[in-house]
Amino acid sequence: MLLNLGEKRILVVSSAEMATQIVKTHDLTFADRLCTKAAKIMFFGGNNIALAPYGEQWRQLRKFCVLELLSTKRVQSFKYVREEEIYKVVEKIAYSSRKGEMINLSETSFTLSNSIIVRCSLGDNFNKDYIERFLKLITKATALIESFSFGDFIPWLIWMDTVTGLNRQLTKTSQELDTFFNQIIDDHHLDDDKEDKRNFIDLLVLHAEHDNLSLTRDAMKGIIMILNA
């Protein structure tokens, strides 16, 4: 089924046979992802594994993510993070149980997954307030990415994005994220004694400095955003 949403043509694939045609037979034709206005801003130009156009740069980013960030060995290296965060949750549940307090398991599970991802991404050298600030920024950015932009579908109504306040919110949030990530990268120091416990920022900085991978600072920010959004 083909939908015309403003000036965008959207193909809806609703059968296994057509899905095979899209993802296998004609995968190169459909390899590029739609990068909306909000996504391009929030993900620092869209130069990351999820939104970058198919090509050599995308293949290099994908190879880096598969072999370095998400490999079995790397996932196992974060076992101590998962164990520590799960222990904290068990302790919290036990404490609440002794006090006869209600426990919101949905909220607890959400907090657990976020804590694990943030520690894997940024490391352990950040206090609770700093992490909460990061999570608030990620939540705000995700909401903006999901919001409707007139410019994406009806270009001649792009001025409406200013009227609705979308442009202002995108600019403000992207500047806050940019400042946050710049501070993390600028203050970053590799510790050779903790090679087996390197976080995602460690790996990004390491490969940006020593490999031929064209990993710009904005690309680093975009990758961390994709992993946490």
GROMACS .gro file of C-alpha atoms in nm:
model
  229
    1MET     CA    1   0.000   0.000   0.000
    2LEU     CA    2   0.131   0.343  -0.095
    3LEU     CA    3   0.041   0.643   0.120
    4ASN     CA    4   0.092   1.006   0.026
    5LEU     CA    5   0.165   1.198   0.346
    6GLY     CA    6   0.205   1.553   0.230
    7GLU     CA    7   0.487   1.539  -0.025
    8LYS     CA    8   0.627   1.213   0.116
    9ARG     CA    9   0.537   0.878  -0.037
   10ILE     CA   10   0.522   0.603   0.226
   11LEU     CA   11   0.526   0.238   0.123
   12VAL     CA   12   0.352   0.008   0.371
   13VAL     CA   13   0.478  -0.351   0.347
   14SER     CA   14   0.226  -0.592   0.500
   15SER     CA   15   0.322  -0.936   0.369
   16ALA     CA   16   0.618  -1.167   0.423
   17GLU     CA   17   0.678  -1.198   0.049
   18MET     CA   18   0.706  -0.821  -0.001
   19ALA     CA   19   0.918  -0.785   0.311
   20THR     CA   20   1.163  -1.035   0.160
   21GLN     CA   21   1.175  -0.828  -0.159
   22ILE     CA   22   1.251  -0.515   0.043
   23VAL     CA   23   1.513  -0.645   0.289
   24LYS     CA   24   1.685  -0.905   0.069
   25THR     CA   25   1.622  -0.881  -0.305
   26HIS     CA   26   1.623  -0.501  -0.328
   27ASP     CA   27   1.798  -0.423   0.000
   28LEU     CA   28   2.040  -0.170  -0.151
   29THR     CA   29   1.754   0.029  -0.303
   30PHE     CA   30   1.585   0.058   0.037
   31ALA     CA   31   1.902   0.075   0.247
   32ASP     CA   32   1.881   0.446   0.331
   33ARG     CA   33   1.674   0.550   0.632
   34LEU     CA   34   1.443   0.848   0.647
   35CYS     CA   35   1.612   1.116   0.854
   36THR     CA   36   1.356   1.365   0.978
   37LYS     CA   37   1.436   1.723   1.071
   38ALA     CA   38   1.427   1.647   1.444
   39ALA     CA   39   1.632   1.327   1.410
   40LYS     CA   40   1.900   1.505   1.207
   41ILE     CA   41   1.934   1.772   1.476
   42MET     CA   42   1.911   1.543   1.781
   43PHE     CA   43   2.153   1.289   1.632
   44PHE     CA   44   2.407   1.555   1.530
   45GLY     CA   45   2.364   1.542   1.154
   46GLY     CA   46   2.248   1.180   1.137
   47ASN     CA   47   2.603   1.055   1.084
   48ASN     CA   48   2.558   0.727   1.271
   49ILE     CA   49   2.479   0.363   1.211
   50ALA     CA   50   2.101   0.414   1.222
   51LEU     CA   51   2.060   0.717   0.996
   52ALA     CA   52   2.371   0.759   0.782
   53PRO     CA   53   2.319   0.698   0.407
   54TYR     CA   54   2.436   0.360   0.283
   55GLY     CA   55   2.796   0.373   0.172
   56GLU     CA   56   3.154   0.318   0.286
   57GLN     CA   57   3.115   0.541   0.592
   58TRP     CA   58   2.804   0.351   0.704
   59ARG     CA   59   2.979   0.015   0.650
   60GLN     CA   60   3.275   0.129   0.860
   61LEU     CA   61   3.045   0.252   1.139
   62ARG     CA   62   2.850  -0.074   1.134
   63LYS     CA   63   3.171  -0.279   1.146
   64PHE     CA   64   3.296  -0.072   1.439
   65CYS     CA   65   2.970  -0.111   1.633
   66VAL     CA   66   2.946  -0.487   1.568
   67LEU     CA   67   3.311  -0.567   1.644
   68GLU     CA   68   3.386  -0.316   1.919
   69LEU     CA   69   3.072  -0.189   2.092
   70LEU     CA   70   2.832  -0.483   2.069
   71SER     CA   71   3.054  -0.790   2.037
   72THR     CA   72   3.004  -1.089   2.268
   73LYS     CA   73   3.333  -1.012   2.441
   74ARG     CA   74   3.233  -0.650   2.499
   75VAL     CA   75   2.889  -0.745   2.632
   76GLN     CA   76   3.054  -0.991   2.872
   77SER     CA   77   3.291  -0.717   2.991
   78PHE     CA   78   2.989  -0.526   3.122
   79LYS     CA   79   2.871  -0.821   3.331
   80TYR     CA   80   2.983  -0.647   3.650
   81VAL     CA   81   2.762  -0.347   3.563
   82ARG     CA   82   2.454  -0.567   3.520
   83GLU     CA   83   2.527  -0.754   3.842
   84GLU     CA   84   2.575  -0.435   4.045
   85GLU     CA   85   2.260  -0.268   3.911
   86ILE     CA   86   2.048  -0.582   3.961
   87TYR     CA   87   2.182  -0.611   4.317
   88LYS     CA   88   2.072  -0.251   4.384
   89VAL     CA   89   1.721  -0.329   4.255
   90VAL     CA   90   1.694  -0.644   4.468
   91GLU     CA   91   1.806  -0.445   4.774
   92LYS     CA   92   1.550  -0.174   4.698
   93ILE     CA   93   1.268  -0.428   4.658
   94ALA     CA   94   1.368  -0.606   4.979
   95TYR     CA   95   1.378  -0.275   5.169
   96SER     CA   96   1.037  -0.168   5.036
   97SER     CA   97   0.895  -0.510   5.122
   98ARG     CA   98   1.015  -0.485   5.482
   99LYS     CA   99   0.857  -0.140   5.509
  100GLY     CA  100   0.531  -0.264   5.358
  101GLU     CA  101   0.561  -0.015   5.070
  102MET     CA  102   0.421  -0.065   4.721
  103ILE     CA  103   0.669  -0.128   4.440
  104ASN     CA  104   0.620  -0.003   4.085
  105LEU     CA  105   0.792  -0.283   3.893
  106SER     CA  106   0.746  -0.113   3.555
  107GLU     CA  107   0.926   0.198   3.677
  108THR     CA  108   1.190  -0.011   3.853
  109SER     CA  109   1.260  -0.216   3.538
  110PHE     CA  110   1.281   0.100   3.328
  111THR     CA  111   1.526   0.258   3.573
  112LEU     CA  112   1.733  -0.062   3.580
  113SER     CA  113   1.773  -0.079   3.202
  114ASN     CA  114   1.856   0.292   3.182
  115SER     CA  115   2.117   0.266   3.457
  116ILE     CA  116   2.289  -0.024   3.284
  117ILE     CA  117   2.294   0.147   2.944
  118VAL     CA  118   2.419   0.478   3.085
  119ARG     CA  119   2.702   0.313   3.280
  120CYS     CA  120   2.805   0.112   2.974
  121SER     CA  121   2.801   0.429   2.766
  122LEU     CA  122   2.956   0.686   2.997
  123GLY     CA  123   3.134   0.485   3.266
  124ASP     CA  124   3.122   0.500   3.645
  125ASN     CA  125   3.274   0.843   3.709
  126PHE     CA  126   2.946   1.033   3.728
  127ASN     CA  127   2.723   1.106   4.023
  128LYS     CA  128   2.349   1.043   4.042
  129ASP     CA  129   2.253   1.403   3.956
  130TYR     CA  130   2.471   1.397   3.645
  131ILE     CA  131   2.314   1.073   3.522
  132GLU     CA  132   1.963   1.200   3.594
  133ARG     CA  133   2.039   1.512   3.393
  134PHE     CA  134   2.154   1.295   3.102
  135LEU     CA  135   1.842   1.077   3.117
  136LYS     CA  136   1.617   1.384   3.121
  137LEU     CA  137   1.791   1.518   2.812
  138ILE     CA  138   1.755   1.182   2.636
  139THR     CA  139   1.385   1.165   2.727
  140LYS     CA  140   1.328   1.520   2.600
  141ALA     CA  141   1.519   1.449   2.277
  142THR     CA  142   1.323   1.127   2.214
  143ALA     CA  143   0.992   1.310   2.257
  144LEU     CA  144   1.103   1.577   2.008
  145ILE     CA  145   1.213   1.315   1.755
  146GLU     CA  146   0.865   1.162   1.771
  147SER     CA  147   0.689   1.499   1.733
  148PHE     CA  148   0.533   1.613   1.405
  149SER     CA  149   0.722   1.858   1.186
  150PHE     CA  150   0.540   2.039   0.908
  151GLY     CA  151   0.868   2.080   0.722
  152ASP     CA  152   0.916   1.702   0.692
  153PHE     CA  153   0.593   1.645   0.501
  154ILE     CA  154   0.476   1.983   0.370
  155PRO     CA  155   0.790   2.189   0.296
  156TRP     CA  156   0.600   2.506   0.208
  157LEU     CA  157   0.454   2.502   0.561
  158ILE     CA  158   0.794   2.475   0.727
  159TRP     CA  159   0.735   2.813   0.894
  160MET     CA  160   0.471   2.641   1.110
  161ASP     CA  161   0.752   2.467   1.298
  162THR     CA  162   0.846   2.807   1.435
  163VAL     CA  163   0.486   2.888   1.526
  164THR     CA  164   0.441   2.558   1.713
  165GLY     CA  165   0.765   2.613   1.904
  166LEU     CA  166   0.930   2.301   1.760
  167ASN     CA  167   1.232   2.488   1.622
  168ARG     CA  168   1.297   2.658   1.955
  169GLN     CA  169   1.274   2.329   2.147
  170LEU     CA  170   1.499   2.149   1.899
  171THR     CA  171   1.763   2.422   1.918
  172LYS     CA  172   1.755   2.443   2.298
  173THR     CA  173   1.770   2.065   2.355
  174SER     CA  174   2.040   2.006   2.093
  175GLN     CA  175   2.257   2.278   2.249
  176GLU     CA  176   2.215   2.120   2.593
  177LEU     CA  177   2.308   1.777   2.457
  178ASP     CA  178   2.603   1.922   2.266
  179THR     CA  179   2.737   2.089   2.581
  180PHE     CA  180   2.687   1.770   2.782
  181PHE     CA  181   2.870   1.545   2.533
  182ASN     CA  182   3.151   1.795   2.474
  183GLN     CA  183   3.217   1.806   2.847
  184ILE     CA  184   3.230   1.426   2.867
  185ILE     CA  185   3.467   1.395   2.570
  186ASP     CA  186   3.689   1.687   2.678
  187ASP     CA  187   3.725   1.549   3.032
  188HIS     CA  188   3.784   1.196   2.910
  189HIS     CA  189   4.103   1.010   2.993
  190LEU     CA  190   4.185   0.653   2.889
  191ASP     CA  191   4.302   0.429   3.171
  192ASP     CA  192   4.523   0.148   3.040
  193ASP     CA  193   4.484  -0.038   3.369
  194LYS     CA  194   4.111  -0.081   3.304
  195GLU     CA  195   4.123  -0.204   2.946
  196ASP     CA  196   3.877  -0.486   3.019
  197LYS     CA  197   3.624  -0.238   3.161
  198ARG     CA  198   3.627   0.029   2.894
  199ASN     CA  199   3.295   0.199   2.829
  200PHE     CA  200   3.155   0.315   2.495
  201ILE     CA  201   3.309   0.662   2.527
  202ASP     CA  202   3.649   0.498   2.593
  203LEU     CA  203   3.619   0.295   2.274
  204LEU     CA  204   3.496   0.584   2.060
  205VAL     CA  205   3.779   0.814   2.170
  206LEU     CA  206   4.038   0.536   2.135
  207HIS     CA  207   3.940   0.446   1.778
  208ALA     CA  208   3.894   0.808   1.673
  209GLU     CA  209   4.254   0.878   1.774
  210HIS     CA  210   4.430   0.564   1.650
  211ASP     CA  211   4.226   0.410   1.366
  212ASN     CA  212   4.155   0.516   1.010
  213LEU     CA  213   3.784   0.524   1.091
  214SER     CA  214   3.646   0.869   1.011
  215LEU     CA  215   3.490   0.915   1.351
  216THR     CA  216   3.419   1.284   1.409
  217ARG     CA  217   3.309   1.425   1.742
  218ASP     CA  218   2.954   1.466   1.612
  219ALA     CA  219   2.957   1.103   1.497
  220MET     CA  220   3.057   0.996   1.850
  221LYS     CA  221   2.769   1.197   1.996
  222GLY     CA  222   2.527   1.049   1.744
  223ILE     CA  223   2.631   0.692   1.827
  224ILE     CA  224   2.588   0.747   2.202
  225MET     CA  225   2.248   0.905   2.135
  226ILE     CA  226   2.137   0.606   1.926
  227LEU     CA  227   2.246   0.362   2.197
  228ASN     CA  228   2.058   0.550   2.470
  229ALA     CA  229   1.750   0.691   2.295
   0.00000   0.00000   0.00000
